[in-house]
C-alpha atoms as a PDB file:
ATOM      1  CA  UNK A   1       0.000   0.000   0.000  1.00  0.00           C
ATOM      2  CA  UNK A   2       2.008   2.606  -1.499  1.00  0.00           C
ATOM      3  CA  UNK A   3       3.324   6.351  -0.499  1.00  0.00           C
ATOM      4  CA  UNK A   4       1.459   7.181   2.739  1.00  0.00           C
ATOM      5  CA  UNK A   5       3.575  11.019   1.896  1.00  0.00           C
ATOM      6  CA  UNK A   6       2.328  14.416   3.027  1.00  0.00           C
ATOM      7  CA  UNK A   7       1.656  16.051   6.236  1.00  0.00           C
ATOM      8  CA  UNK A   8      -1.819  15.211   7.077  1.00  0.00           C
ATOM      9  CA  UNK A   9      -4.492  17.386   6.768  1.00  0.00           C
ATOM     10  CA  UNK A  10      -4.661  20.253   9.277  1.00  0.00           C
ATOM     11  CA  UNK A  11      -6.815  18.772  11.751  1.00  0.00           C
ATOM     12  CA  UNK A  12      -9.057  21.781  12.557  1.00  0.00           C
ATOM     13  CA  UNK A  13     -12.296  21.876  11.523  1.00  0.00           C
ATOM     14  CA  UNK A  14     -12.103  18.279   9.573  1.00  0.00           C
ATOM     15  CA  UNK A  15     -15.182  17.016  11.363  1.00  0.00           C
ATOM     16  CA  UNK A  16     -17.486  19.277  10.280  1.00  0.00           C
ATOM     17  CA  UNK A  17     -19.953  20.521  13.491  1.00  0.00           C
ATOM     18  CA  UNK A  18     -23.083  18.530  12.633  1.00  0.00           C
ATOM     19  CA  UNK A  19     -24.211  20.203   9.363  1.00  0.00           C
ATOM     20  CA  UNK A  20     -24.794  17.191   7.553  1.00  0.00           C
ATOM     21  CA  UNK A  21     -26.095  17.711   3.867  1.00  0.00           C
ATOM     22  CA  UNK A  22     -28.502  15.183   2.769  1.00  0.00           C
ATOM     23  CA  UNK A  23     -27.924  15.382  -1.329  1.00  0.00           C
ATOM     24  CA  UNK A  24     -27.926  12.094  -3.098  1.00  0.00           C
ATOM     25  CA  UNK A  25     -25.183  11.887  -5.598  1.00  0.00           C
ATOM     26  CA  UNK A  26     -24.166   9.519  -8.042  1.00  0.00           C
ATOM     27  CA  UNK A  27     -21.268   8.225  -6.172  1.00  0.00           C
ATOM     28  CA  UNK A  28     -21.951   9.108  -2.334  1.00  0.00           C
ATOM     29  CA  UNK A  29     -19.015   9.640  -0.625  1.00  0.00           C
ATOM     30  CA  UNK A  30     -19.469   7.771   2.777  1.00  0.00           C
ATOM     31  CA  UNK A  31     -20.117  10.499   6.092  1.00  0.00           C
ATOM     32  CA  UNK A  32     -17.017   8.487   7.752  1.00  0.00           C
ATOM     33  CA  UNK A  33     -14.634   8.840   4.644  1.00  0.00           C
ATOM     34  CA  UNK A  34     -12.393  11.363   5.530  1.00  0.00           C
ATOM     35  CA  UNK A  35     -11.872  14.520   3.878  1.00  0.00           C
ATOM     36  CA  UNK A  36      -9.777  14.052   0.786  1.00  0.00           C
ATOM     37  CA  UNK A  37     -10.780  11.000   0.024  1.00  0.00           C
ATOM     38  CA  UNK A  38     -12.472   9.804  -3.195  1.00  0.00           C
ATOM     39  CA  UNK A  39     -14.959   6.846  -3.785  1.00  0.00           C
ATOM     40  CA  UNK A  40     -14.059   5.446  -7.300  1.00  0.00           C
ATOM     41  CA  UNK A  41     -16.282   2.963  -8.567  1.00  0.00           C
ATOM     42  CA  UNK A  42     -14.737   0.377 -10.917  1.00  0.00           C
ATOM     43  CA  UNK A  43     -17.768  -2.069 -12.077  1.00  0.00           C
ATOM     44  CA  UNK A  44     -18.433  -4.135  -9.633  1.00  0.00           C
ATOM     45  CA  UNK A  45     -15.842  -3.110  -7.118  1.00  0.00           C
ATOM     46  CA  UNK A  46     -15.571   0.237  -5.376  1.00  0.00           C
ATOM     47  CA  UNK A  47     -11.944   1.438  -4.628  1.00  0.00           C
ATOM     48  CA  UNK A  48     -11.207   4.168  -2.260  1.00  0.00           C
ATOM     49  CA  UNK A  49      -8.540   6.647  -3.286  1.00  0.00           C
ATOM     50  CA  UNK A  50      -6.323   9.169  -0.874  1.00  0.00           C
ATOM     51  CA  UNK A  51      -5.703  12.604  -1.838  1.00  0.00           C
ATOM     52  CA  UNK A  52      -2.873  12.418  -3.226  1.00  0.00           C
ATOM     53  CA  UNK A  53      -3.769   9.440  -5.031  1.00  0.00           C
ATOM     54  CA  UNK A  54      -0.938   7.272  -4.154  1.00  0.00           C
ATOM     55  CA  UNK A  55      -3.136   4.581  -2.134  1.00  0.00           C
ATOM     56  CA  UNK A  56      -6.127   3.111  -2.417  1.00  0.00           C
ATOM     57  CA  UNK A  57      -7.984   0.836  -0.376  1.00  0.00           C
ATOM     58  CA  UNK A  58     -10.787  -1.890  -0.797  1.00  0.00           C
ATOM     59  CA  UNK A  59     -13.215  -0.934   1.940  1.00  0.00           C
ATOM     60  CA  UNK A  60     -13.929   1.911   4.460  1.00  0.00           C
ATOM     61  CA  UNK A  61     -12.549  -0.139   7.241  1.00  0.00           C
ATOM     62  CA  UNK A  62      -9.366   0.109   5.919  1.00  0.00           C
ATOM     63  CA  UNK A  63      -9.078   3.439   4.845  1.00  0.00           C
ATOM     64  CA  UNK A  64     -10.406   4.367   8.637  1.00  0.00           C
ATOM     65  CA  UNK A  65      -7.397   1.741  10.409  1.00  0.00           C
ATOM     66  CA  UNK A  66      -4.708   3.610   7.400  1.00  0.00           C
ATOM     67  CA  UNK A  67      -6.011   7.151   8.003  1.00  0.00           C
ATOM     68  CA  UNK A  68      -6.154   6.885  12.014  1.00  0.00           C
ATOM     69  CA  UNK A  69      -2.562   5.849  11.731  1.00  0.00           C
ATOM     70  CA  UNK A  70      -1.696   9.025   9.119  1.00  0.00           C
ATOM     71  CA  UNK A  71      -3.217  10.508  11.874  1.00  0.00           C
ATOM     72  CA  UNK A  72      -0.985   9.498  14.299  1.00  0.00           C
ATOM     73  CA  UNK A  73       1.935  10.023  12.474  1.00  0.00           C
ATOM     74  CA  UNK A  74       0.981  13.845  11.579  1.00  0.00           C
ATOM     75  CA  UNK A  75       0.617  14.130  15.371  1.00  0.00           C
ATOM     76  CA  UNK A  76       3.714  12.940  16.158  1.00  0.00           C
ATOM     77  CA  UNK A  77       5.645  14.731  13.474  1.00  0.00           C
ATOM     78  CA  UNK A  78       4.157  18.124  14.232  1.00  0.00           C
ATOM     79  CA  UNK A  79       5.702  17.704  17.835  1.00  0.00           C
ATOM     80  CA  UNK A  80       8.987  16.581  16.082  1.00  0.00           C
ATOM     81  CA  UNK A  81       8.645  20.061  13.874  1.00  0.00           C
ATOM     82  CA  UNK A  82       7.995  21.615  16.792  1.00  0.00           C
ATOM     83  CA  UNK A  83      10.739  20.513  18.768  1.00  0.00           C
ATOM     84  CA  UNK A  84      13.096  21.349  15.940  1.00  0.00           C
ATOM     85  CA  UNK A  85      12.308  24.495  15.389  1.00  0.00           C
ATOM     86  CA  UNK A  86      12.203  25.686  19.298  1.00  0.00           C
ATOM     87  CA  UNK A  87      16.001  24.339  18.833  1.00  0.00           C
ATOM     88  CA  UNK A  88      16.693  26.043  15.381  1.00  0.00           C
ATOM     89  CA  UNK A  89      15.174  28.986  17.074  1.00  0.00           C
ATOM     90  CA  UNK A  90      17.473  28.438  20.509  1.00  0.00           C
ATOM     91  CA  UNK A  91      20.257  27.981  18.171  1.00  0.00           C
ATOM     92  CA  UNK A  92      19.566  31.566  15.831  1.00  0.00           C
ATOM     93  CA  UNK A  93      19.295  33.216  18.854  1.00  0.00           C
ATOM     94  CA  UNK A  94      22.475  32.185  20.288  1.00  0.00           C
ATOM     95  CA  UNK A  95      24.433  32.717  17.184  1.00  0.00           C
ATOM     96  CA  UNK A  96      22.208  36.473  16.868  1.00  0.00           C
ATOM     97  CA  UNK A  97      24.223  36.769  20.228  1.00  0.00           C
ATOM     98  CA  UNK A  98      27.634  36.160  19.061  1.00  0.00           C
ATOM     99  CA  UNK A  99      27.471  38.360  16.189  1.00  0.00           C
ATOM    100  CA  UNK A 100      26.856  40.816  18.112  1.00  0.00           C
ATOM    101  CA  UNK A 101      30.025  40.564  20.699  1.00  0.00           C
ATOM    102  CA  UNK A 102      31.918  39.916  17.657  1.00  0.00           C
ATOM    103  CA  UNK A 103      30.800  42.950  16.457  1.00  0.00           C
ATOM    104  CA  UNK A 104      31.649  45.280  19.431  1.00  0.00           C
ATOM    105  CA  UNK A 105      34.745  43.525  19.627  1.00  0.00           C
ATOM    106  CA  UNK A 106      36.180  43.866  16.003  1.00  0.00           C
ATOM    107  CA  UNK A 107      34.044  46.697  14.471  1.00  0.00           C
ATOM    108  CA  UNK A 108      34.370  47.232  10.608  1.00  0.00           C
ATOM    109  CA  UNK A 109      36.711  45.004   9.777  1.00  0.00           C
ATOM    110  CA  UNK A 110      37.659  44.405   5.703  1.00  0.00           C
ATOM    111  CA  UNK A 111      39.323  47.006   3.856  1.00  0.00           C
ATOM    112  CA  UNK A 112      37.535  49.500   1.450  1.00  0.00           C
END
């Protein structure tokens, strides 16, 4: 099941607060598909597809387990991100901090 990719979709607002449309149409995207996802119907079989169209899945079930894990993983990431940039930030900061001692200390340097 190929190229779970991406960062996964901002999580605010995804469940949208009760307003629940009822309009019939041709291919009826499940209420518990989540948002991205498309219902392609091949004959007989229906395949679900991801948005970025990379996996596809056989039944709802599965698209719930793969996108609760997705999930997951954007959670965890997003802390990672976090993380990394209070450090990149930490580390800016500090190096803000020697430029500017380095500055009092040498002024101008370089020739004109």
């Amino acid at each position: 099941g190929g190229g779970g990719g991406g960062e996964g979709g901002g999580g605010d607002g995804a469940a949208g607060g009760g307003k629940e449309e009822k309009k019939k149409t041709a291919n009826e995207t499940p209420a518990s598909l989540p948002p991205g996802w498309t219902v392609e119907v091949r004959g007989r079989s229906t395949a679900y597809v991801s948005p970025d169209g990379m996996t596809h899945f056989s039944t709802l079930a599965k698209v719930q387990r793969y996108h609760k894990q997705q999930m997951a993983l954007a959670e965890r990431f997003q802390q990672q991100q976090q993380r990394h940039a209070e450090a990149k930030k930490r580390e800016k900061e500090k190096e803000a901090l020697e430029q500017k001692q380095k500055q009092k200390q040498g002024g101008a340097s370089g020739g004109e």
